[in-house]
Amino acid sequence: MSRNLQTVKLSTRLLVAGVPLALASFMAQAQISDGVVRIGILNDQSGPYSDLAGKGSVEAARLAIEEFGGKVAGSKVELVVGDHQNKADVGATKARQWFDREGVDAIADFSNSSVGLAVQGLAAERKKITLVAAASSEFTGKACTPYSTQWVYNSYSNGHGLAKMLTKRGYDSWYLMTVDYAFGHAFAADIRKTVTDAGGKVLGEVKFPLNSPDLSSYLIQAQNSGAKVVVSASAGSDMTSTVKQAAEFGITRKQSLAAPAVFITDVNSMGLKSAQGLQFLTAFYWDRNDQTRAWSRKFFERRKAMPTMTQAGVYSAVRHYLKAIEAAKTDDGTAVAEKMRELPVKDMYTDNGWIRADGQVMHDMYLVEVKKPAESKGTWDYYKIIETVPAKEAFQPLTESACPLVRK
């Protein structure tokens, strides 16, 4: 046999032997669709929810991605950002574009329930992941999907949970100041039921229009009721207006003030003089332990503000999503969703969390009270943690869930 023929045969054998290795390498890469994991942050970037979410949520997601070195399962992680302007149609259009044309694998935040619910259905059709940080209990109720998870709070945890904790502590008479749209109605209904079930009384309720600048007549009714607790079933500017004007009327000197949806940016905006004594449940406080402090200082360096519970929740959601991809070795939506439910949620946000069948992320909540000005050591030192509420007490029992994925 000639030397040239021997060389050709040897080369052929080496080429054939190398095929399995090359194929294995190709298949490992092919597990990540188009070679890139793309995560979208879709929220309010310039409107009423921009302080509690907005650019801060983007930075929180970026911190999670940086922990992985910008890669997962050997592939690059990209972050894309969209402003839904608090319009469901705008959010749905952006999500459809991301899913169908730009290769986005998961969308996080939303911070607006109507937008989140619109996108959640689209995502399920395409087997894409949604990581929700909005309040409606429907995300894990009638609208639940195998591809969606709810990370921070909902109307049950912060309505029912707040009423349950305060009634247990002796606050057994309530007056409701409810913003007159679905968000306020949902919280008010949970609070009313819980207070009465616990043996307390709701002495009255007044509904006021969204974005009401003058709440004086409603506050006088609340004051005259003699209720131990006046609760503002509202959020954003409606909640802060209620709290500020309640302080001006002197309500907080004789009655306690509570609200189901309060963010640390709200307290910073109102100031401790107005917000002192306000009680509520939160999923996160930056000064709770060494881990929360260390992460929050990194966040502060970038945003010059401490993180809200939504922003901390977005960090945790994105981090857990990437962990699931790493464990599943694929970005396939079905495989990742299953892996997310298998893995414990363990990070600075929660060290004992898990995801239920309905997509609810189970984690402890914290009953807090806003400090008096004299109690605060400085800017952002705003909360006293009164009590830790275990996850199983804070969130609706799975047996009561309306989620069709849950087998009764």
C-alpha positions as semicolon CSV with decimal commas, in nm:
position;residue;x (nm);y (nm);z (nm)
1;M;0,000;0,000;0,000
2;S;0,139;0,339;-0,090
3;R;0,223;0,592;0,179
4;N;-0,033;0,836;0,030
5;L;-0,313;0,579;0,052
6;Q;-0,223;0,499;0,415
7;T;-0,235;0,869;0,498
8;V;-0,580;0,906;0,340
9;K;-0,719;0,607;0,532
10;L;-0,575;0,730;0,861
11;S;-0,723;1,075;0,803
12;T;-1,062;0,921;0,724
13;R;-1,056;0,714;1,045
14;L;-0,969;1,021;1,251
15;L;-1,245;1,222;1,085
16;V;-1,504;0,950;1,151
17;A;-1,386;0,910;1,512
18;G;-1,423;1,283;1,565
19;V;-1,783;1,295;1,440
20;P;-1,945;1,186;1,771
21;L;-1,747;1,448;1,966
22;A;-1,833;1,722;1,719
23;L;-2,197;1,614;1,715
24;A;-2,211;1,606;2,096
25;S;-2,063;1,954;2,110
26;F;-2,314;2,080;1,851
27;M;-2,607;1,922;2,038
28;A;-2,495;2,077;2,369
29;Q;-2,496;2,421;2,206
30;A;-2,823;2,350;2,024
31;Q;-3,007;2,311;2,356
32;I;-3,010;2,693;2,376
33;S;-3,235;2,812;2,094
34;D;-3,042;3,047;1,859
35;G;-2,746;3,036;2,100
36;V;-2,867;3,327;2,318
37;V;-3,090;3,347;2,627
38;R;-3,293;3,669;2,602
39;I;-3,480;3,810;2,901
40;G;-3,719;4,103;2,867
41;I;-3,805;4,351;3,141
42;L;-4,147;4,490;3,056
43;N;-4,274;4,752;3,297
44;D;-4,362;5,117;3,355
45;Q;-4,046;5,314;3,274
46;S;-4,184;5,667;3,305
47;G;-4,526;5,666;3,476
48;P;-4,670;5,614;3,826
49;Y;-4,501;5,276;3,882
50;S;-4,159;5,376;3,750
51;D;-4,012;5,441;4,097
52;L;-4,119;5,107;4,243
53;A;-4,017;4,913;3,930
54;G;-3,891;5,097;3,619
55;K;-3,519;5,126;3,565
56;G;-3,457;4,980;3,909
57;S;-3,601;4,646;3,796
58;V;-3,372;4,656;3,493
59;E;-3,071;4,706;3,720
60;A;-3,186;4,428;3,952
61;A;-3,211;4,188;3,658
62;R;-2,868;4,299;3,539
63;L;-2,721;4,218;3,882
64;A;-2,865;3,866;3,858
65;I;-2,722;3,815;3,509
66;E;-2,380;3,943;3,619
67;E;-2,371;3,680;3,894
68;F;-2,366;3,422;3,614
69;G;-2,091;3,607;3,432
70;G;-2,334;3,707;3,158
71;K;-2,365;3,345;3,041
72;V;-2,573;3,040;3,121
73;A;-2,533;2,685;2,988
74;G;-2,246;2,813;2,775
75;S;-2,457;3,078;2,600
76;K;-2,474;3,455;2,625
77;V;-2,756;3,618;2,825
78;E;-2,907;3,935;2,681
79;L;-3,141;4,180;2,852
80;V;-3,402;4,378;2,657
81;V;-3,625;4,651;2,802
82;G;-3,971;4,779;2,713
83;D;-4,212;5,042;2,850
84;H;-4,575;4,924;2,845
85;Q;-4,704;5,269;2,949
86;N;-4,957;5,090;3,174
87;K;-5,160;4,992;2,867
88;A;-5,247;4,626;2,815
89;D;-5,253;4,658;2,436
90;V;-4,911;4,825;2,427
91;G;-4,766;4,557;2,654
92;A;-4,919;4,272;2,455
93;T;-4,792;4,415;2,125
94;K;-4,439;4,450;2,264
95;A;-4,445;4,097;2,407
96;R;-4,570;3,949;2,079
97;Q;-4,289;4,125;1,893
98;W;-4,031;4,001;2,142
99;F;-4,154;3,641;2,130
100;D;-4,221;3,611;1,758
101;R;-3,946;3,821;1,601
102;E;-3,672;3,891;1,856
103;G;-3,623;3,554;2,023
104;V;-3,708;3,659;2,379
105;D;-3,735;3,354;2,607
106;A;-3,881;3,508;2,923
107;I;-4,039;3,836;3,037
108;A;-4,019;3,968;3,393
109;D;-4,182;4,232;3,613
110;F;-4,494;4,393;3,451
111;S;-4,584;4,582;3,776
112;N;-4,929;4,636;3,621
113;S;-5,176;4,350;3,650
114;S;-5,379;4,420;3,335
115;V;-5,061;4,421;3,125
116;G;-4,927;4,111;3,297
117;L;-5,248;3,914;3,245
118;A;-5,254;4,008;2,875
119;V;-4,895;3,891;2,828
120;Q;-4,928;3,579;3,042
121;G;-5,177;3,426;2,798
122;L;-4,958;3,508;2,496
123;A;-4,656;3,358;2,666
124;A;-4,836;3,032;2,748
125;E;-4,942;2,991;2,384
126;R;-4,576;3,015;2,283
127;K;-4,444;2,813;2,579
128;K;-4,248;3,114;2,706
129;I;-4,180;3,204;3,070
130;T;-4,334;3,497;3,259
131;L;-4,190;3,611;3,594
132;V;-4,464;3,827;3,742
133;A;-4,418;4,105;3,998
134;A;-4,775;4,244;3,977
135;A;-5,050;4,220;4,237
136;S;-5,357;4,041;4,100
137;S;-5,432;3,702;4,255
138;E;-5,559;3,589;3,913
139;F;-5,201;3,524;3,798
140;T;-5,201;3,213;4,018
141;G;-5,579;3,173;4,008
142;K;-5,807;3,141;3,706
143;A;-5,538;3,277;3,470
144;C;-5,253;3,051;3,586
145;T;-5,038;2,869;3,330
146;P;-4,756;2,613;3,353
147;Y;-4,516;2,884;3,231
148;S;-4,597;3,163;3,477
149;T;-4,479;3,239;3,830
150;Q;-4,576;3,521;4,068
151;W;-4,287;3,644;4,281
152;V;-4,362;3,931;4,517
153;Y;-4,713;3,975;4,656
154;N;-5,078;3,964;4,558
155;S;-5,413;4,098;4,671
156;Y;-5,463;3,795;4,897
157;S;-5,127;3,814;5,077
158;N;-5,135;4,189;5,129
159;G;-5,510;4,221;5,185
160;H;-5,599;3,905;5,373
161;G;-5,254;3,876;5,532
162;L;-5,250;4,233;5,659
163;A;-5,603;4,211;5,800
164;K;-5,532;3,877;5,965
165;M;-5,212;3,994;6,135
166;L;-5,352;4,325;6,261
167;T;-5,683;4,177;6,380
168;K;-5,485;3,915;6,571
169;R;-5,293;4,199;6,736
170;G;-5,613;4,360;6,868
171;Y;-5,704;4,595;6,585
172;D;-6,061;4,466;6,560
173;S;-6,250;4,761;6,408
174;W;-6,177;4,888;6,057
175;Y;-6,279;5,160;5,814
176;L;-6,203;5,115;5,444
177;M;-6,097;5,395;5,209
178;T;-6,109;5,222;4,871
179;V;-5,994;5,354;4,535
180;D;-6,284;5,289;4,299
181;Y;-6,145;5,040;4,045
182;A;-6,060;4,669;4,031
183;F;-5,732;4,696;4,226
184;G;-5,895;4,866;4,526
185;H;-6,205;4,647;4,516
186;A;-5,995;4,328;4,527
187;F;-5,796;4,441;4,830
188;A;-6,105;4,574;5,010
189;A;-6,294;4,246;4,957
190;D;-6,008;4,040;5,102
191;I;-5,972;4,274;5,399
192;R;-6,346;4,282;5,474
193;K;-6,381;3,903;5,467
194;T;-6,073;3,843;5,681
195;V;-6,163;4,099;5,947
196;T;-6,517;3,963;5,987
197;D;-6,398;3,600;5,983
198;A;-6,157;3,687;6,264
199;G;-6,435;3,835;6,476
200;G;-6,364;4,199;6,395
201;K;-6,594;4,460;6,242
202;V;-6,577;4,681;5,935
203;L;-6,752;4,999;6,052
204;G;-6,779;5,154;5,709
205;E;-6,633;5,203;5,365
206;V;-6,602;5,493;5,125
207;K;-6,498;5,466;4,761
208;F;-6,309;5,750;4,596
209;P;-6,211;5,809;4,231
210;L;-5,865;5,726;4,099
211;N;-5,617;6,016;4,130
212;S;-5,836;6,219;4,367
213;P;-5,637;6,524;4,482
214;D;-5,863;6,615;4,777
215;L;-5,962;6,335;5,016
216;S;-6,071;6,555;5,306
217;S;-6,441;6,461;5,304
218;Y;-6,357;6,090;5,294
219;L;-6,103;6,123;5,575
220;I;-6,354;6,304;5,796
221;Q;-6,590;6,007;5,758
222;A;-6,308;5,770;5,848
223;Q;-6,217;5,981;6,150
224;N;-6,577;5,998;6,271
225;S;-6,617;5,621;6,246
226;G;-6,397;5,570;6,552
227;A;-6,241;5,261;6,390
228;K;-5,911;5,147;6,533
229;V;-5,769;5,105;6,181
230;V;-5,820;5,322;5,876
231;V;-5,699;5,128;5,574
232;S;-5,617;5,283;5,239
233;A;-5,711;5,016;4,981
234;S;-5,510;5,191;4,711
235;A;-5,158;5,226;4,577
236;G;-4,920;5,478;4,427
237;S;-5,025;5,843;4,441
238;D;-5,372;5,756;4,580
239;M;-5,215;5,580;4,876
240;T;-4,954;5,850;4,941
241;S;-5,220;6,124;4,918
242;T;-5,432;5,936;5,172
243;V;-5,143;5,898;5,414
244;K;-5,024;6,258;5,383
245;Q;-5,370;6,404;5,426
246;A;-5,450;6,165;5,713
247;A;-5,144;6,301;5,896
248;E;-5,264;6,658;5,836
249;F;-5,606;6,570;5,981
250;G;-5,443;6,415;6,287
251;I;-5,596;6,075;6,222
252;T;-5,278;5,887;6,309
253;R;-5,272;6,036;6,659
254;K;-5,590;5,846;6,752
255;Q;-5,627;5,578;6,486
256;S;-5,380;5,347;6,318
257;L;-5,325;5,371;5,945
258;A;-5,265;5,069;5,723
259;A;-5,233;5,005;5,350
260;P;-5,198;4,681;5,152
261;A;-4,955;4,800;4,885
262;V;-4,669;5,019;5,009
263;F;-4,318;5,046;4,868
264;I;-4,010;5,196;5,028
265;T;-4,003;5,458;4,752
266;D;-4,351;5,567;4,867
267;V;-4,224;5,617;5,222
268;N;-3,921;5,805;5,094
269;S;-4,151;6,032;4,895
270;M;-4,394;6,094;5,182
271;G;-4,130;6,143;5,451
272;L;-4,137;5,994;5,799
273;K;-4,333;6,283;5,945
274;S;-4,633;6,190;5,730
275;A;-4,579;5,813;5,705
276;Q;-4,485;5,735;6,069
277;G;-4,696;5,457;6,220
278;L;-4,819;5,327;5,882
279;Q;-4,843;4,946;5,893
280;F;-4,829;4,706;5,600
281;L;-4,687;4,378;5,472
282;T;-4,378;4,371;5,254
283;A;-4,190;4,091;5,081
284;F;-3,852;4,260;5,126
285;Y;-3,668;4,515;5,337
286;W;-3,310;4,605;5,255
287;D;-3,198;4,624;5,621
288;R;-3,334;4,286;5,733
289;N;-3,005;4,092;5,751
290;D;-2,644;4,088;5,629
291;Q;-2,736;3,936;5,292
292;T;-3,009;4,188;5,213
293;R;-2,782;4,473;5,319
294;A;-2,490;4,356;5,105
295;W;-2,702;4,314;4,791
296;S;-2,894;4,637;4,848
297;R;-2,571;4,837;4,878
298;K;-2,465;4,708;4,535
299;F;-2,804;4,816;4,401
300;F;-2,773;5,155;4,574
301;E;-2,436;5,220;4,410
302;R;-2,610;5,205;4,072
303;R;-2,949;5,360;4,146
304;K;-2,881;5,591;4,445
305;A;-3,192;5,445;4,605
306;M;-3,261;5,133;4,808
307;P;-3,453;4,857;4,625
308;T;-3,827;4,811;4,651
309;M;-3,979;4,468;4,707
310;T;-4,062;4,456;4,335
311;Q;-3,704;4,525;4,230
312;A;-3,567;4,268;4,475
313;G;-3,827;4,021;4,350
314;V;-3,723;4,075;3,988
315;Y;-3,362;3,999;4,084
316;S;-3,470;3,676;4,254
317;A;-3,694;3,576;3,961
318;V;-3,429;3,630;3,695
319;R;-3,165;3,454;3,905
320;H;-3,390;3,152;3,962
321;Y;-3,480;3,138;3,593
322;L;-3,111;3,126;3,501
323;K;-3,047;2,859;3,764
324;A;-3,324;2,650;3,608
325;I;-3,173;2,686;3,259
326;E;-2,834;2,584;3,399
327;A;-2,985;2,277;3,565
328;A;-3,205;2,181;3,269
329;K;-2,926;2,253;3,017
330;T;-3,183;2,407;2,783
331;D;-3,396;2,718;2,746
332;D;-3,697;2,515;2,632
333;G;-3,992;2,674;2,815
334;T;-4,154;2,350;2,929
335;A;-3,832;2,201;3,065
336;V;-3,730;2,525;3,237
337;A;-4,073;2,577;3,395
338;E;-4,061;2,225;3,539
339;K;-3,708;2,277;3,669
340;M;-3,805;2,610;3,828
341;R;-4,072;2,428;4,029
342;E;-3,829;2,153;4,128
343;L;-3,552;2,381;4,257
344;P;-3,575;2,563;4,592
345;V;-3,570;2,943;4,573
346;K;-3,269;3,040;4,781
347;D;-3,103;3,380;4,758
348;M;-3,087;3,708;4,947
349;Y;-3,460;3,767;4,877
350;T;-3,568;3,444;5,046
351;D;-3,369;3,155;5,187
352;N;-3,663;2,914;5,217
353;G;-3,877;2,971;4,908
354;W;-4,040;2,733;4,664
355;I;-4,280;2,745;4,369
356;R;-4,617;2,577;4,394
357;A;-4,810;2,404;4,117
358;D;-5,016;2,720;4,059
359;G;-4,700;2,927;4,004
360;Q;-4,712;3,106;4,339
361;V;-4,363;3,169;4,476
362;M;-4,392;3,087;4,844
363;H;-4,180;3,306;5,072
364;D;-4,214;3,476;5,409
365;M;-4,370;3,821;5,433
366;Y;-4,298;4,087;5,695
367;L;-4,538;4,301;5,896
368;V;-4,365;4,637;5,928
369;E;-4,436;4,976;6,080
370;V;-4,286;5,302;5,955
371;K;-4,051;5,454;6,210
372;K;-4,098;5,789;6,377
373;P;-3,848;6,052;6,259
374;A;-3,659;6,029;6,591
375;E;-3,619;5,651;6,551
376;S;-3,456;5,669;6,208
377;K;-3,077;5,677;6,172
378;G;-3,097;5,838;5,829
379;T;-3,234;5,820;5,476
380;W;-3,380;5,476;5,389
381;D;-3,380;5,365;5,757
382;Y;-3,759;5,355;5,755
383;Y;-3,907;5,027;5,879
384;K;-3,944;4,838;6,202
385;I;-4,011;4,469;6,137
386;I;-4,290;4,380;6,380
387;E;-4,341;4,018;6,283
388;T;-4,241;3,760;6,023
389;V;-4,539;3,598;5,851
390;P;-4,457;3,243;5,731
391;A;-4,529;3,176;5,364
392;K;-4,806;2,926;5,437
393;E;-4,991;3,188;5,641
394;A;-4,927;3,477;5,403
395;F;-5,052;3,320;5,081
396;Q;-5,380;3,157;4,988
397;P;-5,389;2,782;5,061
398;L;-5,347;2,570;4,750
399;T;-5,674;2,393;4,833
400;E;-5,855;2,726;4,776
401;S;-5,683;2,803;4,448
402;A;-5,892;2,856;4,136
403;C;-5,593;2,755;3,918
404;P;-5,698;2,480;3,674
405;L;-5,353;2,321;3,710
406;V;-5,429;2,232;4,071
407;R;-5,600;1,900;4,123
408;K;-5,849;1,931;4,407
